[in-house]
Amino acid sequence: MIEIPSDLNPDLVPLAFLLGTWEGAGVSDFPGAEKCNFGQSVTFSHDGRDFLEYHSHSWVLDEKGEKVRPLESESGYWRIDKDRKVEVVMVRDQGVVEIWYGELADQKPQIDLATDAVARTAASGPYSGGKRLYGYVKSDLMWVGEKATPEVPLRPYMSAHLKKVVTPEQVAEMARNLPDMPDDGIAFFR
């Protein structure tokens, strides 16, 4: 279920499906880089202004699904206009700043983005642009990213399947809103 906070800027209602903290796992595979499974935590939050704040941290997972080391971190700001055009400004820990433009799909919570501008520091690796697709599917957040470098044409390099994290405050709110149940609780399932 998608909840729309009462203090959310009205311009951001179409992006409300992104709000919250999401965690899960994915796969990373790009020529010249280590192929690995990774864990990820993504947070979309707001403070009443006309943008969502975005933070993502990912880490390499071993064959048992345990954290090995950090993989990537990114932060940014997401906006949407009245025509469902989305713009994102993002900074990555590798020394890359990106401006992304895209669109929220009609009648479904799906966003297609492509880089419009890329700036890199001298320490960053080769990178010339990318594409991303985010979708809210059966209450989960899924995404796939494509990447290009001067040596490698645009191709998929990362994807993840994330589930929404429920905070203790949200659990308490759910408990307050539960209907009265019989003592055995079984009748609730009949």
Coordinates of N, CA, C and O in Angstrom, one line a residue:
M1 N 0.8 -1.2 0.0 CA 0.0 0.0 0.0 C 0.9 1.3 0.0 O 1.9 1.3 0.7
I2 N 0.6 2.2 -0.8 CA 1.3 3.4 -0.9 C 0.6 4.5 0.0 O -0.6 4.7 -0.1
E3 N 1.4 5.0 1.0 CA 0.9 6.0 1.9 C 1.4 7.4 1.4 O 2.5 7.5 1.0
I4 N 0.5 8.4 1.5 CA 0.9 9.7 1.2 C 0.9 10.6 2.4 O -0.1 10.8 3.0
P5 N 2.1 10.9 2.9 CA 2.2 11.7 4.2 C 1.5 13.0 4.0 O 1.5 13.7 2.9
S6 N 0.8 13.5 5.1 CA 0.0 14.7 5.0 C 0.9 15.9 4.8 O 0.5 17.0 4.3
D7 N 2.2 15.9 5.2 CA 3.1 17.0 5.0 C 4.0 16.9 3.7 O 4.9 17.7 3.5
L8 N 3.6 16.0 2.8 CA 4.3 15.8 1.6 C 4.0 17.0 0.7 O 2.8 17.3 0.5
N9 N 4.9 17.6 0.0 CA 4.7 18.7 -0.9 C 3.7 18.1 -2.0 O 4.0 17.1 -2.5
P10 N 2.6 18.8 -2.3 CA 1.7 18.3 -3.3 C 2.3 17.9 -4.6 O 1.9 17.0 -5.3
D11 N 3.4 18.6 -5.0 CA 4.0 18.3 -6.3 C 4.6 16.9 -6.3 O 4.9 16.4 -7.4
L12 N 4.9 16.4 -5.1 CA 5.7 15.1 -5.0 C 4.7 13.9 -4.9 O 5.2 12.8 -4.9
V13 N 3.4 14.1 -4.9 CA 2.5 13.0 -4.7 C 2.8 11.9 -5.7 O 2.8 10.7 -5.4
P14 N 3.0 12.2 -7.0 CA 3.3 11.1 -7.9 C 4.5 10.2 -7.6 O 4.6 9.1 -8.0
L15 N 5.4 10.8 -6.8 CA 6.6 10.0 -6.4 C 6.5 9.4 -5.0 O 7.5 8.8 -4.5
A16 N 5.3 9.5 -4.4 CA 5.1 9.0 -3.0 C 5.5 7.5 -2.9 O 5.9 7.0 -1.8
F17 N 5.4 6.7 -3.9 CA 5.7 5.3 -3.9 C 7.1 5.0 -3.5 O 7.5 3.9 -3.1
L18 N 8.0 6.0 -3.7 CA 9.4 5.8 -3.4 C 9.8 6.0 -2.0 O 10.8 5.6 -1.5
L19 N 8.9 6.8 -1.2 CA 9.2 7.2 0.1 C 9.5 6.0 1.1 O 8.8 5.0 1.0
G20 N 10.5 6.1 1.9 CA 10.8 5.1 2.9 C 12.2 4.6 2.8 O 13.0 5.1 1.9
T21 N 12.5 3.6 3.6 CA 13.8 2.9 3.5 C 13.5 1.6 2.9 O 12.6 0.8 3.3
W22 N 14.4 1.2 1.9 CA 14.2 0.0 1.2 C 15.6 -0.8 1.3 O 16.6 -0.2 1.2
E23 N 15.5 -2.1 1.5 CA 16.7 -2.9 1.6 C 16.5 -4.2 0.8 O 15.4 -4.7 0.7
G24 N 17.6 -4.7 0.3 CA 17.5 -5.9 -0.5 C 18.9 -6.3 -1.1 O 19.9 -5.9 -0.6
A25 N 18.8 -7.0 -2.2 CA 20.1 -7.5 -2.8 C 20.0 -7.4 -4.3 O 18.9 -7.3 -4.9
G26 N 21.1 -7.4 -5.0 CA 21.2 -7.4 -6.4 C 22.5 -8.0 -6.9 O 23.2 -8.6 -6.2
V27 N 22.7 -7.7 -8.2 CA 23.8 -8.2 -8.9 C 24.5 -7.1 -9.7 O 23.9 -6.2 -10.2
S28 N 25.9 -7.1 -9.6 CA 26.7 -6.1 -10.3 C 27.6 -6.9 -11.3 O 28.3 -7.8 -10.9
D29 N 27.7 -6.4 -12.5 CA 28.5 -7.1 -13.5 C 28.8 -6.1 -14.6 O 27.9 -5.6 -15.4
F30 N 30.1 -5.7 -14.7 CA 30.5 -4.7 -15.8 C 31.9 -5.0 -16.2 O 32.7 -5.3 -15.3
P31 N 32.3 -5.0 -17.5 CA 33.6 -5.3 -17.9 C 34.7 -4.5 -17.1 O 34.5 -3.3 -17.0
G32 N 35.7 -5.1 -16.7 CA 36.8 -4.4 -15.9 C 36.5 -4.3 -14.5 O 37.3 -3.7 -13.7
A33 N 35.3 -4.7 -14.0 CA 35.0 -4.6 -12.6 C 34.6 -6.0 -12.0 O 34.2 -6.8 -12.8
E34 N 34.7 -6.1 -10.7 CA 34.4 -7.4 -10.1 C 32.9 -7.7 -10.3 O 32.0 -6.8 -10.0
K35 N 32.6 -8.9 -10.7 CA 31.2 -9.3 -10.8 C 30.8 -9.8 -9.4 O 31.6 -10.6 -8.8
C36 N 29.7 -9.3 -8.8 CA 29.4 -9.7 -7.4 C 27.9 -9.6 -7.2 O 27.2 -8.9 -7.9
N37 N 27.5 -10.2 -6.1 CA 26.2 -10.0 -5.5 C 26.4 -8.9 -4.5 O 27.4 -8.7 -3.9
F38 N 25.4 -8.0 -4.3 CA 25.5 -6.9 -3.4 C 24.2 -6.7 -2.6 O 23.2 -7.1 -3.0
G39 N 24.4 -6.2 -1.4 CA 23.3 -5.7 -0.6 C 23.1 -4.2 -0.8 O 24.1 -3.5 -1.1
Q40 N 21.9 -3.7 -0.5 CA 21.7 -2.3 -0.7 C 20.6 -1.8 0.3 O 19.7 -2.5 0.6
S41 N 20.9 -0.6 0.7 CA 19.9 0.1 1.5 C 19.7 1.5 0.8 O 20.6 2.2 0.5
V42 N 18.4 1.8 0.5 CA 18.1 3.1 -0.2 C 17.0 3.8 0.7 O 16.1 3.1 1.1
T43 N 17.2 5.1 0.9 CA 16.2 5.9 1.6 C 15.8 7.1 0.7 O 16.6 7.8 0.2
F44 N 14.5 7.2 0.6 CA 13.8 8.4 0.0 C 13.1 9.1 1.1 O 12.2 8.5 1.7
S45 N 13.4 10.4 1.3 CA 12.7 11.1 2.4 C 12.3 12.5 1.9 O 12.7 12.9 0.8
H46 N 11.6 13.2 2.7 CA 11.2 14.6 2.3 C 11.1 15.4 3.5 O 11.0 15.0 4.7
D47 N 11.1 16.7 3.4 CA 11.0 17.7 4.5 C 10.0 18.8 4.2 O 10.0 19.8 4.8
G48 N 9.1 18.5 3.2 CA 8.0 19.4 2.9 C 8.3 20.3 1.7 O 7.4 20.9 1.1
R49 N 9.6 20.4 1.3 CA 10.0 21.1 0.1 C 9.7 20.3 -1.2 O 9.2 19.2 -1.1
D50 N 10.0 20.9 -2.3 CA 9.6 20.3 -3.6 C 10.5 19.2 -4.2 O 10.7 19.1 -5.4
F51 N 11.2 18.5 -3.3 CA 12.1 17.4 -3.7 C 12.1 16.3 -2.7 O 11.8 16.4 -1.6
L52 N 12.5 15.1 -3.2 CA 12.8 14.0 -2.3 C 14.3 13.9 -2.2 O 15.1 14.1 -3.1
E53 N 14.7 13.6 -1.0 CA 16.2 13.4 -0.7 C 16.4 11.9 -0.8 O 15.6 11.1 -0.4
Y54 N 17.5 11.6 -1.5 CA 17.9 10.2 -1.8 C 19.2 9.8 -1.3 O 20.2 10.6 -1.5
H55 N 19.3 8.6 -0.7 CA 20.6 8.1 -0.2 C 20.7 6.6 -0.5 O 19.7 5.9 -0.2
S56 N 21.7 6.1 -1.0 CA 21.9 4.7 -1.3 C 23.3 4.3 -0.9 O 24.3 5.0 -1.2
H57 N 23.3 3.1 -0.2 CA 24.6 2.5 0.2 C 24.5 1.1 -0.2 O 23.5 0.4 0.0
S58 N 25.6 0.6 -0.9 CA 25.6 -0.9 -1.3 C 26.9 -1.5 -0.8 O 27.9 -0.7 -0.6
W59 N 26.9 -2.8 -0.7 CA 28.1 -3.5 -0.2 C 28.2 -4.8 -0.9 O 27.2 -5.4 -1.2
V60 N 29.4 -5.3 -1.1 CA 29.6 -6.6 -1.7 C 29.2 -7.7 -0.7 O 29.5 -7.6 0.5
L61 N 28.5 -8.7 -1.2 CA 28.1 -9.9 -0.4 C 28.9 -11.1 -0.7 O 29.2 -11.3 -1.9
D62 N 29.2 -11.9 0.2 CA 29.9 -13.2 -0.1 C 28.9 -14.2 -0.4 O 27.7 -14.0 -0.5
E63 N 29.3 -15.5 -0.7 CA 28.4 -16.5 -1.1 C 27.4 -16.9 0.0 O 26.4 -17.5 -0.3
K64 N 27.6 -16.5 1.2 CA 26.6 -16.8 2.3 C 25.7 -15.6 2.5 O 24.9 -15.6 3.4
G65 N 25.9 -14.5 1.7 CA 25.1 -13.3 1.9 C 25.5 -12.4 3.0 O 24.8 -11.5 3.3
E66 N 26.8 -12.5 3.4 CA 27.3 -11.7 4.5 C 28.1 -10.5 3.8 O 28.7 -10.6 2.8
K67 N 28.1 -9.3 4.5 CA 28.8 -8.2 4.0 C 30.3 -8.4 4.0 O 30.8 -8.9 5.0
V68 N 30.9 -8.0 2.9 CA 32.3 -8.1 2.7 C 33.0 -6.8 2.8 O 33.9 -6.6 3.6
R69 N 32.5 -5.8 2.0 CA 33.0 -4.4 2.0 C 32.1 -3.5 1.3 O 31.2 -4.0 0.5
P70 N 32.2 -2.2 1.5 CA 31.4 -1.2 0.7 C 31.6 -1.4 -0.8 O 32.7 -1.7 -1.2
L71 N 30.5 -1.1 -1.5 CA 30.6 -1.2 -3.0 C 30.4 0.3 -3.6 O 31.3 0.8 -4.2
E72 N 29.3 0.9 -3.3 CA 29.0 2.2 -3.8 C 28.1 3.0 -2.9 O 27.3 2.4 -2.2
S73 N 28.2 4.3 -2.9 CA 27.3 5.2 -2.2 C 26.9 6.3 -3.1 O 27.8 6.8 -3.9
E74 N 25.6 6.7 -3.0 CA 25.2 7.9 -3.8 C 24.2 8.7 -3.0 O 23.5 8.1 -2.2
S75 N 24.1 9.9 -3.3 CA 23.1 10.8 -2.7 C 22.6 11.8 -3.7 O 23.3 12.1 -4.7
G76 N 21.4 12.2 -3.5 CA 20.8 13.2 -4.5 C 19.5 13.7 -4.1 O 19.0 13.5 -3.0
Y77 N 18.9 14.4 -5.1 CA 17.6 15.1 -5.0 C 16.8 14.8 -6.2 O 17.2 14.9 -7.3
W78 N 15.5 14.4 -6.0 CA 14.6 14.0 -7.0 C 13.4 15.0 -7.1 O 12.8 15.3 -6.0
R79 N 13.1 15.5 -8.3 CA 12.0 16.4 -8.4 C 11.1 15.9 -9.6 O 11.6 15.1 -10.4
I80 N 9.8 16.3 -9.6 CA 8.9 16.0 -10.7 C 8.1 17.2 -11.0 O 7.7 18.0 -10.1
D81 N 7.8 17.4 -12.3 CA 7.0 18.6 -12.7 C 5.6 18.2 -13.0 O 5.2 17.0 -12.9
K82 N 4.7 19.1 -13.4 CA 3.3 18.8 -13.6 C 3.1 17.9 -14.8 O 2.1 17.3 -14.9
D83 N 4.1 17.8 -15.7 CA 4.0 16.9 -16.8 C 4.6 15.5 -16.6 O 4.9 14.8 -17.6
R84 N 4.9 15.2 -15.3 CA 5.4 13.9 -14.9 C 6.9 13.7 -15.4 O 7.4 12.6 -15.4
K85 N 7.6 14.8 -15.7 CA 9.0 14.8 -16.0 C 9.8 14.8 -14.7 O 9.5 15.6 -13.8
V86 N 10.7 13.9 -14.6 CA 11.5 13.7 -13.4 C 12.9 14.2 -13.7 O 13.5 13.9 -14.7
E87 N 13.5 14.9 -12.7 CA 14.9 15.3 -12.7 C 15.6 14.9 -11.4 O 15.0 15.0 -10.4
V88 N 16.8 14.4 -11.6 CA 17.6 13.9 -10.4 C 19.0 14.5 -10.5 O 19.6 14.5 -11.6
V89 N 19.5 15.0 -9.4 CA 20.9 15.4 -9.3 C 21.5 14.4 -8.3 O 21.0 14.2 -7.2
M90 N 22.6 13.8 -8.7 CA 23.2 12.7 -7.9 C 24.7 12.9 -7.8 O 25.3 13.3 -8.8
V91 N 25.2 12.6 -6.6 CA 26.6 12.6 -6.4 C 27.0 11.2 -6.0 O 26.4 10.6 -5.1
R92 N 28.1 10.6 -6.6 CA 28.5 9.3 -6.2 C 29.9 9.3 -5.5 O 30.7 10.2 -5.8
D93 N 30.1 8.4 -4.7 CA 31.4 8.4 -3.9 C 32.6 8.2 -4.8 O 33.7 8.5 -4.4
Q94 N 32.5 7.7 -6.0 CA 33.6 7.5 -6.9 C 34.1 8.9 -7.5 O 35.0 8.9 -8.3
G95 N 33.4 10.0 -7.2 CA 33.9 11.3 -7.7 C 33.1 11.6 -9.0 O 33.6 12.3 -9.9
V96 N 31.8 11.2 -9.0 CA 31.0 11.5 -10.2 C 29.8 12.3 -9.7 O 29.1 12.0 -8.7
V97 N 29.4 13.3 -10.5 CA 28.2 14.1 -10.3 C 27.4 13.9 -11.6 O 27.9 14.1 -12.7
E98 N 26.1 13.6 -11.4 CA 25.2 13.4 -12.6 C 23.9 14.2 -12.5 O 23.4 14.4 -11.4
I99 N 23.4 14.5 -13.7 CA 22.1 15.1 -13.8 C 21.3 14.1 -14.7 O 21.8 13.8 -15.8
W100 N 20.2 13.6 -14.2 CA 19.4 12.7 -14.8 C 18.0 13.3 -15.2 O 17.5 14.1 -14.4
Y101 N 17.5 13.0 -16.3 CA 16.1 13.4 -16.7 C 15.4 12.1 -17.2 O 16.0 11.2 -17.7
G102 N 14.1 12.2 -16.9 CA 13.3 11.0 -17.3 C 11.8 11.3 -17.1 O 11.4 12.5 -17.0
E103 N 11.0 10.3 -17.0 CA 9.6 10.4 -16.9 C 9.0 9.4 -16.1 O 9.4 8.2 -16.1
L104 N 7.9 9.7 -15.4 CA 7.1 8.8 -14.6 C 6.1 8.2 -15.6 O 5.4 9.0 -16.3
A105 N 6.0 6.9 -15.7 CA 5.1 6.3 -16.7 C 3.7 6.6 -16.4 O 3.3 7.0 -15.3
D106 N 2.9 6.6 -17.4 CA 1.5 6.8 -17.3 C 0.8 5.6 -16.7 O 1.0 4.5 -17.1
Q107 N 0.0 5.8 -15.6 CA -0.8 4.8 -15.0 C 0.0 3.7 -14.3 O -0.6 2.7 -14.0
K108 N 1.3 3.9 -14.0 CA 2.0 2.9 -13.3 C 3.2 3.5 -12.6 O 3.8 4.5 -13.1
P109 N 3.6 3.0 -11.4 CA 4.7 3.6 -10.7 C 6.1 3.1 -11.3 O 6.7 2.2 -10.7
Q110 N 6.5 3.7 -12.3 CA 7.7 3.3 -13.0 C 8.4 4.6 -13.6 O 7.7 5.4 -14.2
I111 N 9.7 4.7 -13.3 CA 10.4 5.9 -13.8 C 11.6 5.4 -14.6 O 12.4 4.6 -14.2
D112 N 11.7 6.0 -15.8 CA 12.8 5.8 -16.7 C 13.7 7.0 -16.7 O 13.1 8.1 -16.9
L113 N 15.0 6.9 -16.4 CA 15.9 8.0 -16.3 C 17.1 7.8 -17.3 O 17.5 6.6 -17.5
A114 N 17.7 8.9 -17.8 CA 18.9 8.8 -18.5 C 19.8 10.0 -18.1 O 19.2 11.1 -17.8
T115 N 21.1 9.9 -18.1 CA 21.9 11.0 -17.8 C 21.9 12.0 -18.9 O 21.8 11.7 -20.1
D116 N 21.9 13.3 -18.4 CA 22.0 14.4 -19.3 C 23.3 15.1 -19.2 O 23.8 15.6 -20.2
A117 N 23.9 15.0 -18.0 CA 25.2 15.6 -17.8 C 26.0 14.8 -16.8 O 25.4 14.3 -15.9
V118 N 27.3 14.6 -17.0 CA 28.2 13.9 -16.1 C 29.4 14.7 -15.9 O 30.0 15.2 -16.9
A119 N 29.8 14.9 -14.7 CA 31.1 15.5 -14.3 C 31.9 14.5 -13.5 O 31.3 13.9 -12.6
R120 N 33.2 14.4 -13.7 CA 34.0 13.5 -13.0 C 35.2 14.2 -12.4 O 35.8 15.1 -13.1
T121 N 35.7 13.7 -11.3 CA 36.9 14.2 -10.7 C 38.1 13.4 -11.4 O 37.8 12.4 -12.0
A122 N 39.3 13.9 -11.2 CA 40.5 13.2 -11.8 C 40.6 11.8 -11.2 O 41.1 10.9 -11.8
A123 N 40.1 11.5 -10.0 CA 40.3 10.2 -9.3 C 39.2 9.2 -9.7 O 39.4 8.0 -9.5
S124 N 38.1 9.7 -10.4 CA 37.1 8.7 -10.8 C 37.5 7.9 -12.0 O 38.4 8.2 -12.7
G125 N 36.8 6.7 -12.1 CA 37.1 5.9 -13.2 C 36.4 6.4 -14.5 O 35.6 7.3 -14.4
P126 N 36.6 5.7 -15.6 CA 35.9 6.2 -16.8 C 34.4 5.9 -16.8 O 34.0 4.9 -16.3
Y127 N 33.7 6.9 -17.2 CA 32.2 6.9 -17.2 C 31.7 8.0 -18.1 O 32.1 9.1 -18.0
S128 N 30.8 7.6 -19.0 CA 30.2 8.6 -19.9 C 28.7 8.8 -19.8 O 28.2 9.7 -20.4
G129 N 28.0 7.9 -19.1 CA 26.6 8.1 -18.9 C 25.9 6.8 -18.6 O 26.5 5.7 -18.5
G130 N 24.6 6.9 -18.4 CA 23.8 5.8 -18.0 C 22.3 5.9 -18.1 O 21.8 7.0 -18.5
K131 N 21.6 4.9 -17.8 CA 20.2 4.8 -17.8 C 19.8 4.1 -16.6 O 20.5 3.2 -16.1
R132 N 18.6 4.4 -16.1 CA 18.0 3.6 -14.9 C 16.5 3.5 -15.1 O 15.9 4.4 -15.6
L133 N 16.0 2.4 -14.6 CA 14.6 2.1 -14.6 C 14.3 1.7 -13.2 O 14.9 0.8 -12.6
Y134 N 13.3 2.4 -12.5 CA 12.9 2.1 -11.2 C 11.4 1.8 -11.3 O 10.6 2.4 -12.1
G135 N 11.0 0.7 -10.6 CA 9.6 0.3 -10.6 C 9.1 -0.2 -9.3 O 9.8 -0.8 -8.5
Y136 N 7.9 0.2 -8.9 CA 7.2 -0.3 -7.7 C 6.4 -1.5 -8.2 O 5.4 -1.4 -8.9
V137 N 6.8 -2.7 -7.8 CA 6.2 -4.0 -8.3 C 5.8 -4.8 -7.1 O 6.6 -5.3 -6.3
K138 N 4.5 -5.0 -6.9 CA 3.9 -5.9 -5.8 C 4.5 -5.4 -4.5 O 5.0 -6.2 -3.7
S139 N 4.5 -4.1 -4.2 CA 4.9 -3.5 -3.0 C 6.5 -3.5 -2.8 O 7.0 -3.2 -1.7
D140 N 7.2 -3.9 -3.8 CA 8.7 -3.9 -3.7 C 9.2 -2.9 -4.7 O 8.5 -2.5 -5.6
L141 N 10.4 -2.4 -4.4 CA 11.1 -1.4 -5.3 C 12.2 -2.2 -6.1 O 13.0 -2.9 -5.5
M142 N 12.1 -2.2 -7.4 CA 13.1 -2.8 -8.2 C 13.7 -1.8 -9.1 O 13.1 -0.8 -9.5
W143 N 15.0 -2.0 -9.4 CA 15.7 -1.1 -10.4 C 16.7 -1.8 -11.1 O 17.2 -2.9 -10.7
V144 N 17.0 -1.3 -12.3 CA 18.1 -1.8 -13.1 C 18.8 -0.6 -13.7 O 18.2 0.4 -14.0
G145 N 20.2 -0.7 -13.7 CA 21.0 0.4 -14.2 C 21.8 0.0 -15.4 O 22.3 -1.1 -15.4
E146 N 22.0 0.9 -16.3 CA 22.9 0.7 -17.5 C 24.0 1.7 -17.4 O 23.8 2.8 -16.9
K147 N 25.1 1.4 -17.9 CA 26.3 2.2 -17.8 C 27.1 2.2 -19.1 O 27.2 1.2 -19.7
A148 N 27.7 3.3 -19.4 CA 28.6 3.4 -20.6 C 29.9 4.1 -20.2 O 29.9 4.9 -19.3
T149 N 31.0 3.6 -20.8 CA 32.3 4.3 -20.6 C 32.8 4.5 -22.1 O 32.2 4.0 -23.0
P150 N 33.9 5.3 -22.2 CA 34.4 5.5 -23.6 C 34.8 4.1 -24.2 O 34.7 4.0 -25.4
E151 N 35.1 3.1 -23.4 CA 35.5 1.8 -24.0 C 34.4 0.8 -24.1 O 34.5 -0.1 -24.9
V152 N 33.3 1.0 -23.3 CA 32.2 0.0 -23.2 C 30.9 0.7 -23.6 O 30.5 1.7 -22.9
P153 N 30.2 0.3 -24.6 CA 28.9 0.9 -24.9 C 27.9 0.7 -23.8 O 28.1 -0.3 -23.0
L154 N 26.8 1.4 -23.8 CA 25.8 1.3 -22.8 C 25.3 -0.1 -22.6 O 25.0 -0.8 -23.6
R155 N 25.3 -0.6 -21.4 CA 24.9 -2.0 -21.1 C 24.5 -2.1 -19.7 O 24.9 -1.3 -18.8
P156 N 23.6 -3.1 -19.3 CA 23.2 -3.3 -17.9 C 24.5 -3.6 -17.1 O 25.4 -4.3 -17.5
Y157 N 24.5 -3.0 -15.9 CA 25.6 -3.3 -15.0 C 25.2 -3.6 -13.5 O 25.9 -4.2 -12.8
M158 N 24.0 -3.1 -13.1 CA 23.5 -3.4 -11.8 C 22.0 -3.5 -11.8 O 21.3 -2.8 -12.5
S159 N 21.5 -4.4 -10.9 CA 20.0 -4.4 -10.7 C 19.8 -4.9 -9.3 O 20.6 -5.6 -8.7
A160 N 18.7 -4.5 -8.7 CA 18.4 -4.9 -7.3 C 16.9 -5.1 -7.1 O 16.1 -4.4 -7.8
H161 N 16.5 -5.9 -6.1 CA 15.2 -6.1 -5.7 C 15.1 -5.7 -4.2 O 15.8 -6.3 -3.4
L162 N 14.4 -4.7 -3.9 CA 14.4 -4.1 -2.5 C 13.0 -4.2 -1.9 O 12.0 -4.0 -2.5
K163 N 13.0 -4.5 -0.6 CA 11.7 -4.5 0.2 C 11.7 -3.3 1.2 O 12.7 -3.0 1.7
K164 N 10.5 -2.8 1.4 CA 10.4 -1.7 2.3 C 10.7 -2.1 3.8 O 10.2 -3.2 4.2
V165 N 11.4 -1.3 4.5 CA 11.7 -1.6 5.9 C 10.7 -0.9 6.7 O 10.3 0.2 6.5
V166 N 10.2 -1.7 7.7 CA 9.2 -1.2 8.6 C 9.8 -0.8 9.9 O 10.6 -1.6 10.5
T167 N 9.6 0.5 10.3 CA 10.3 1.0 11.5 C 9.4 0.6 12.7 O 8.2 0.3 12.6
P168 N 10.0 0.6 13.9 CA 9.2 0.3 15.1 C 8.0 1.3 15.3 O 7.0 0.8 15.8
E169 N 8.2 2.5 14.9 CA 7.1 3.4 15.0 C 5.9 3.0 14.0 O 4.7 3.1 14.4
Q170 N 6.3 2.5 12.9 CA 5.2 2.0 11.9 C 4.5 0.8 12.5 O 3.3 0.6 12.3
V171 N 5.3 -0.1 13.1 CA 4.7 -1.3 13.7 C 3.7 -0.9 14.8 O 2.6 -1.4 14.9
A172 N 4.1 0.0 15.7 CA 3.2 0.5 16.7 C 1.9 1.1 16.1 O 0.8 0.9 16.6
E173 N 2.1 1.9 15.1 CA 0.9 2.5 14.4 C 0.0 1.4 13.8 O -1.2 1.4 14.0
M174 N 0.6 0.3 13.2 CA -0.2 -0.8 12.7 C -1.0 -1.5 13.8 O -2.1 -1.8 13.7
A175 N -0.3 -1.7 15.0 CA -0.9 -2.3 16.1 C -2.1 -1.5 16.6 O -3.1 -2.1 17.0
R176 N -1.9 -0.2 16.7 CA -3.0 0.6 17.1 C -4.2 0.6 16.2 O -5.4 0.8 16.6
N177 N -4.0 0.3 14.9 CA -5.1 0.3 13.9 C -5.6 -1.1 13.6 O -6.5 -1.2 12.8
L178 N -5.2 -2.1 14.3 CA -5.7 -3.4 14.1 C -7.1 -3.5 14.7 O -7.4 -3.0 15.7
P179 N -8.0 -4.2 14.0 CA -9.3 -4.5 14.5 C -9.2 -5.4 15.7 O -8.2 -6.1 15.9
D180 N -10.2 -5.3 16.6 CA -10.2 -6.2 17.8 C -10.3 -7.7 17.3 O -11.0 -8.0 16.4
M181 N -9.4 -8.5 17.8 CA -9.3 -9.9 17.4 C -9.7 -10.7 18.6 O -9.5 -10.4 19.8
P182 N -10.3 -11.9 18.3 CA -10.6 -12.8 19.4 C -9.3 -13.3 20.1 O -8.2 -13.2 19.5
D183 N -9.4 -13.8 21.3 CA -8.2 -14.2 22.0 C -7.3 -15.2 21.3 O -6.1 -15.1 21.4
D184 N -7.9 -16.1 20.6 CA -7.1 -17.1 19.9 C -6.5 -16.6 18.6 O -5.5 -17.2 18.1
G185 N -7.0 -15.5 18.1 CA -6.4 -14.9 16.8 C -6.7 -15.7 15.6 O -6.6 -15.2 14.5
I186 N -7.2 -16.9 15.7 CA -7.4 -17.8 14.5 C -8.6 -17.3 13.7 O -8.6 -17.3 12.5
A187 N -9.6 -16.7 14.4 CA -10.8 -16.3 13.7 C -10.5 -15.2 12.7 O -11.2 -15.0 11.7
F188 N -9.4 -14.5 12.9 CA -9.0 -13.4 12.0 C -8.7 -14.0 10.6 O -8.9 -13.3 9.6
F189 N -8.3 -15.2 10.5 CA -7.9 -15.8 9.2 C -9.1 -16.6 8.6 O -8.9 -17.2 7.5
R190 N -10.2 -16.7 9.2 CA -11.4 -17.4 8.7 C -12.2 -16.6 7.7 O -12.3 -15.4 7.8

